[in-house]
mmCIF file of C-alpha atoms and ligand atoms in Angstrom:
data_model
loop_
_atom_site.group_PDB
_atom_site.id
_atom_site.type_symbol
_atom_site.label_atom_id
_atom_site.label_comp_id
_atom_site.label_asym_id
_atom_site.label_seq_id
_atom_site.Cartn_x
_atom_site.Cartn_y
_atom_site.Cartn_z
ATOM 1 C CA MET A 1 -0.028 0.250 0.383
ATOM 2 C CA ILE A 2 1.428 3.502 -0.666
ATOM 3 C CA ASN A 3 0.213 6.642 1.081
ATOM 4 C CA VAL A 4 1.237 10.396 0.344
ATOM 5 C CA ILE A 5 1.273 12.630 3.194
ATOM 6 C CA GLN A 6 2.679 16.722 3.719
ATOM 7 C CA GLY A 7 4.970 16.505 6.837
ATOM 8 C CA ASP A 8 8.504 16.362 9.173
ATOM 9 C CA ILE A 9 9.116 12.998 8.381
ATOM 10 C CA THR A 10 11.187 12.820 11.377
ATOM 11 C CA THR A 11 7.746 12.780 13.687
ATOM 12 C CA LEU A 12 5.990 9.443 12.042
ATOM 13 C CA PRO A 13 5.638 6.364 13.913
ATOM 14 C CA VAL A 14 6.662 4.245 10.871
ATOM 15 C CA ASP A 15 9.192 1.379 10.944
ATOM 16 C CA ALA A 16 11.820 3.186 9.164
ATOM 17 C CA ILE A 17 12.591 6.274 7.899
ATOM 18 C CA VAL A 18 14.726 6.891 4.796
ATOM 19 C CA ASN A 19 17.290 9.987 5.177
ATOM 20 C CA ALA A 20 18.595 11.867 2.242
ATOM 21 C CA ALA A 21 22.220 11.798 3.480
ATOM 22 C CA ASN A 22 25.346 12.288 1.635
ATOM 23 C CA GLN A 23 28.548 10.174 1.322
ATOM 24 C CA VAL A 24 30.244 10.368 4.338
ATOM 25 C CA MET A 25 26.804 10.182 6.144
ATOM 26 C CA LEU A 26 27.718 11.780 9.264
ATOM 27 C CA GLY A 27 24.969 14.419 8.804
ATOM 28 C CA GLY A 28 24.001 17.560 6.998
ATOM 29 C CA GLY A 29 21.370 19.738 6.479
ATOM 30 C CA GLY A 30 17.627 19.303 4.817
ATOM 31 C CA VAL A 31 16.078 16.439 5.832
ATOM 32 C CA ASP A 32 19.747 14.660 7.038
ATOM 33 C CA GLY A 33 19.934 17.500 9.524
ATOM 34 C CA ALA A 34 16.098 17.145 10.775
ATOM 35 C CA ILE A 35 16.575 13.481 11.683
ATOM 36 C CA HIS A 36 20.298 13.919 13.091
ATOM 37 C CA ARG A 37 18.375 16.811 15.256
ATOM 38 C CA ALA A 38 15.589 14.577 16.158
ATOM 39 C CA ALA A 39 17.140 11.323 16.289
ATOM 40 C CA GLY A 40 20.133 12.832 19.085
ATOM 41 C CA LYS A 41 24.121 12.170 18.942
ATOM 42 C CA GLU A 42 23.739 8.664 18.865
ATOM 43 C CA LEU A 43 22.602 8.558 15.743
ATOM 44 C CA PHE A 44 25.842 10.357 14.633
ATOM 45 C CA ASN A 45 27.627 7.614 16.691
ATOM 46 C CA ALA A 46 26.075 4.851 14.685
ATOM 47 C CA CYS A 47 26.924 6.478 11.538
ATOM 48 C CA LEU A 48 30.406 6.859 12.520
ATOM 49 C CA LYS A 49 30.554 2.876 12.874
ATOM 50 C CA VAL A 50 29.658 2.526 9.803
ATOM 51 C CA PRO A 51 32.745 1.272 7.690
ATOM 52 C CA GLU A 52 33.872 3.306 5.165
ATOM 53 C CA VAL A 53 33.916 1.860 1.440
ATOM 54 C CA ARG A 54 36.651 4.073 0.660
ATOM 55 C CA PRO A 55 37.791 7.678 2.478
ATOM 56 C CA GLY A 56 35.149 9.395 3.412
ATOM 57 C CA VAL A 57 32.515 7.424 2.018
ATOM 58 C CA ARG A 58 30.459 5.352 3.902
ATOM 59 C CA CYS A 59 27.311 5.320 1.831
ATOM 60 C CA PRO A 60 28.062 5.260 -2.124
ATOM 61 C CA THR A 61 25.504 7.270 -4.169
ATOM 62 C CA GLY A 62 22.064 4.622 -5.029
ATOM 63 C CA GLU A 63 23.634 2.416 -1.904
ATOM 64 C CA ALA A 64 21.808 2.572 1.447
ATOM 65 C CA ARG A 65 22.565 1.643 5.335
ATOM 66 C CA ILE A 66 20.686 1.044 7.933
ATOM 67 C CA THR A 67 21.144 2.458 11.635
ATOM 68 C CA PRO A 68 18.731 2.236 15.137
ATOM 69 C CA GLY A 69 16.637 5.700 15.194
ATOM 70 C CA PHE A 70 17.001 6.176 18.408
ATOM 71 C CA LYS A 71 15.038 9.051 19.726
ATOM 72 C CA LEU A 72 12.939 9.085 16.663
ATOM 73 C CA PRO A 73 9.719 7.498 16.440
ATOM 74 C CA ALA A 74 10.804 5.273 14.041
ATOM 75 C CA GLU A 75 12.803 2.200 15.114
ATOM 76 C CA PHE A 76 14.843 2.750 12.079
ATOM 77 C CA VAL A 77 16.776 4.662 10.066
ATOM 78 C CA VAL A 78 17.846 3.917 6.317
ATOM 79 C CA HIS A 79 20.576 6.437 4.920
ATOM 80 C CA THR A 80 20.153 6.676 1.118
ATOM 81 C CA VAL A 81 22.649 8.747 -1.187
ATOM 82 C CA GLY A 82 20.627 10.181 -4.339
ATOM 83 C CA PRO A 83 22.424 11.427 -6.987
ATOM 84 C CA VAL A 84 23.215 15.084 -7.558
ATOM 85 C CA TYR A 85 21.293 16.479 -10.615
ATOM 86 C CA ARG A 86 22.839 17.555 -13.643
ATOM 87 C CA ASP A 87 21.118 17.037 -16.909
ATOM 88 C CA GLY A 88 19.645 13.478 -16.224
ATOM 89 C CA GLN A 89 22.111 12.489 -18.671
ATOM 90 C CA HIS A 90 24.817 11.317 -16.255
ATOM 91 C CA GLY A 91 23.149 8.257 -15.294
ATOM 92 C CA GLU A 92 20.931 10.349 -12.477
ATOM 93 C CA PRO A 93 17.792 8.492 -12.900
ATOM 94 C CA GLU A 94 19.200 4.826 -12.316
ATOM 95 C CA LYS A 95 21.162 6.137 -9.504
ATOM 96 C CA LEU A 96 18.052 7.561 -7.991
ATOM 97 C CA ALA A 97 16.036 4.408 -8.828
ATOM 98 C CA ASN A 98 18.917 2.590 -7.006
ATOM 99 C CA CYS A 99 18.169 4.351 -3.918
ATOM 100 C CA TYR A 100 14.528 3.585 -3.641
ATOM 101 C CA ARG A 101 15.106 -0.192 -4.461
ATOM 102 C CA ASN A 102 18.471 -0.344 -2.222
ATOM 103 C CA SER A 103 16.397 1.404 0.865
ATOM 104 C CA LEU A 104 13.193 -0.917 0.375
ATOM 105 C CA ALA A 105 15.213 -3.928 0.119
ATOM 106 C CA LEU A 106 17.027 -3.142 3.262
ATOM 107 C CA ALA A 107 13.993 -2.284 5.222
ATOM 108 C CA ALA A 108 12.501 -5.305 4.196
ATOM 109 C CA GLU A 109 15.567 -7.639 5.223
ATOM 110 C CA SER A 110 15.382 -5.689 8.496
ATOM 111 C CA GLY A 111 11.749 -6.796 8.927
ATOM 112 C CA CYS A 112 10.340 -3.230 8.473
ATOM 113 C CA LYS A 113 6.570 -3.175 7.777
ATOM 114 C CA SER A 114 5.854 0.487 7.168
ATOM 115 C CA VAL A 115 8.690 2.681 5.454
ATOM 116 C CA ALA A 116 8.511 6.273 4.995
ATOM 117 C CA PHE A 117 10.789 8.278 2.188
ATOM 118 C CA PRO A 118 11.438 12.216 2.081
ATOM 119 C CA CYS A 119 11.551 13.409 -1.696
ATOM 120 C CA ILE A 120 15.245 11.976 -2.077
ATOM 121 C CA SER A 121 17.616 14.381 -4.165
ATOM 122 C CA THR A 122 15.320 16.882 -5.026
ATOM 123 C CA GLY A 123 16.488 19.442 -2.361
ATOM 124 C CA VAL A 124 20.012 20.412 -1.903
ATOM 125 C CA TYR A 125 20.800 17.895 -4.931
ATOM 126 C CA GLY A 126 18.519 19.493 -7.149
ATOM 127 C CA TYR A 127 16.632 16.784 -8.789
ATOM 128 C CA PRO A 128 13.690 18.417 -10.944
ATOM 129 C CA ILE A 129 10.575 17.021 -8.351
ATOM 130 C CA GLU A 130 8.293 15.736 -11.072
ATOM 131 C CA ASP A 131 10.883 13.740 -12.581
ATOM 132 C CA ALA A 132 12.271 12.246 -9.187
ATOM 133 C CA ALA A 133 8.444 11.896 -8.204
ATOM 134 C CA LYS A 134 8.047 9.402 -11.095
ATOM 135 C CA ILE A 135 11.083 7.509 -10.298
ATOM 136 C CA ALA A 136 10.307 7.090 -6.924
ATOM 137 C CA VAL A 137 6.445 5.625 -7.716
ATOM 138 C CA ARG A 138 7.615 3.058 -10.240
ATOM 139 C CA GLU A 139 9.947 1.910 -8.000
ATOM 140 C CA VAL A 140 7.934 1.649 -5.116
ATOM 141 C CA ARG A 141 5.275 -0.012 -7.285
ATOM 142 C CA GLU A 142 7.580 -2.572 -8.294
ATOM 143 C CA PHE A 143 8.935 -3.487 -5.487
ATOM 144 C CA LEU A 144 5.242 -3.724 -3.925
ATOM 145 C CA SER A 145 4.155 -5.843 -7.063
ATOM 146 C CA ARG A 146 7.057 -8.477 -5.907
ATOM 147 C CA ALA A 147 6.239 -8.236 -2.038
ATOM 148 C CA GLU A 148 2.696 -8.101 -2.261
ATOM 149 C CA THR A 149 2.522 -12.274 -2.845
ATOM 150 C CA PRO A 150 2.616 -12.440 0.858
ATOM 151 C CA ARG A 151 3.802 -15.693 1.922
ATOM 152 C CA ARG A 152 1.859 -17.433 4.867
ATOM 153 C CA GLY A 153 -0.319 -14.176 4.762
ATOM 154 C CA ASP A 154 2.644 -11.683 6.134
ATOM 155 C CA ALA A 155 1.100 -8.513 5.112
ATOM 156 C CA ALA A 156 2.692 -6.544 2.628
ATOM 157 C CA MET A 157 4.568 -3.271 3.949
ATOM 158 C CA GLU A 158 3.551 -0.262 3.774
ATOM 159 C CA VAL A 159 4.995 3.069 1.927
ATOM 160 C CA VAL A 160 4.527 6.266 2.833
ATOM 161 C CA PHE A 161 5.675 9.433 0.585
ATOM 162 C CA CYS A 162 6.505 11.959 3.285
ATOM 163 C CA CYS A 163 6.462 15.603 1.301
ATOM 164 C CA PHE A 164 7.463 18.577 3.059
ATOM 165 C CA SER A 165 5.558 20.887 0.672
ATOM 166 C CA SER A 166 2.083 20.554 -0.377
ATOM 167 C CA GLY A 167 3.295 21.164 -4.146
ATOM 168 C CA ASP A 168 5.428 18.130 -3.954
ATOM 169 C CA LYS A 169 2.504 16.431 -2.267
ATOM 170 C CA ALA A 170 0.034 17.154 -5.383
ATOM 171 C CA ILE A 171 2.707 15.647 -7.957
ATOM 172 C CA TYR A 172 2.813 12.247 -5.815
ATOM 173 C CA GLU A 173 -0.930 12.198 -5.470
ATOM 174 C CA GLN A 174 -1.080 13.059 -9.225
ATOM 175 C CA LEU A 175 1.425 10.716 -10.324
ATOM 176 C CA LEU A 176 -0.529 7.805 -7.839
ATOM 177 C CA LYS A 177 -3.869 8.488 -9.671
ATOM 178 C CA ASP A 178 -2.703 7.233 -12.971
HETATM 179 N N1 LIG B 201 10.670 16.072 6.370
HETATM 180 C C1 LIG B 201 10.322 15.485 5.437
HETATM 181 N N2 LIG B 201 10.625 16.432 4.276
HETATM 182 C C2 LIG B 201 11.949 16.954 4.440
HETATM 183 C C3 LIG B 201 12.571 17.598 5.711
HETATM 184 C C4 LIG B 201 11.690 17.133 6.931
HETATM 185 N N3 LIG B 201 12.117 17.091 8.064
HETATM 186 N N4 LIG B 201 13.448 18.632 5.838
HETATM 187 C C5 LIG B 201 13.413 18.842 4.334
HETATM 188 N N5 LIG B 201 13.050 17.449 3.303
HETATM 189 C C6 LIG B 201 12.869 17.623 1.892
HETATM 190 C C7 LIG B 201 12.976 18.891 1.580
HETATM 191 O O1 LIG B 201 11.813 19.465 1.021
HETATM 192 C C8 LIG B 201 13.314 17.965 0.017
HETATM 193 O O2 LIG B 201 12.040 17.890 -0.783
HETATM 194 O O3 LIG B 201 13.648 16.513 2.014
HETATM 195 C C9 LIG B 201 13.584 16.623 0.544
HETATM 196 C C10 LIG B 201 15.173 16.503 0.206
HETATM 197 O O4 LIG B 201 16.137 17.576 0.431
HETATM 198 P P1 LIG B 201 17.359 17.310 1.109
HETATM 199 O O5 LIG B 201 17.383 17.321 2.150
HETATM 200 O O6 LIG B 201 17.928 18.714 0.644
HETATM 201 O O7 LIG B 201 18.249 16.222 0.285
HETATM 202 P P2 LIG B 201 18.877 16.496 -1.118
HETATM 203 O O8 LIG B 201 18.502 16.956 -2.091
HETATM 204 O O9 LIG B 201 19.102 14.754 -1.256
HETATM 205 O O10 LIG B 201 20.429 16.400 -0.690
HETATM 206 C C11 LIG B 201 20.823 15.226 0.047
HETATM 207 O O11 LIG B 201 21.280 17.852 1.406
HETATM 208 O O12 LIG B 201 21.426 18.360 3.586
HETATM 209 C C12 LIG B 201 21.999 17.681 2.978
HETATM 210 O O13 LIG B 201 23.138 16.051 4.092
HETATM 211 C C13 LIG B 201 22.535 16.237 3.113
HETATM 212 O O14 LIG B 201 24.287 16.689 1.530
HETATM 213 C C14 LIG B 201 23.159 15.599 1.401
HETATM 214 C C15 LIG B 201 22.421 16.608 0.783
#
């Protein structure tokens, strides 16, 4: 099931919220900053423990890492790193799609039944919201259609798109009507 809301992702009592992080994965501005502020210092310490895959990179673009949520209502934070948008001709769509795929897979592996996404890459990283939302809805639908054949009655996952602005929410709602 997919829902769209407008609000602050740090307040959502879901199993996992997804953080639009950067590759260093030690906090930043935007939703990353909000999540770290709400989760508290322990989140920073947990991120510090995530091994660097190369100097200064804990989470390469398109990949995902999971930590506890600490003071957040959410049990987990799935950190993912979206592409910095240039012109859409440098692999940005595929990298953004990977953010959704890998975040959902990681949340599912951790037993999460509800996951909330911000509009990854559409702030500081400059991804046009319409293009990014199309990718987000397509990837979540694809994942849920595969997961929707629950074995032994285990419920499929609920995904929430948590938009910060009403404009973004309207774009997602239109896409979900189609
Ligand atoms: N709840 C939900 N969404 C939020 C919140 C919040 N509390 N705060 C911001 N947003 C929205 C923004 O309005 C935007 O729509 O999250 C979306 C993603 O924007 P950014 O947070 O700027 O993330 P992104 O574009 O992926 O850039 C990532 O920014 O903050 C730094 O450390 C981060 O370097 C990384 C870069």
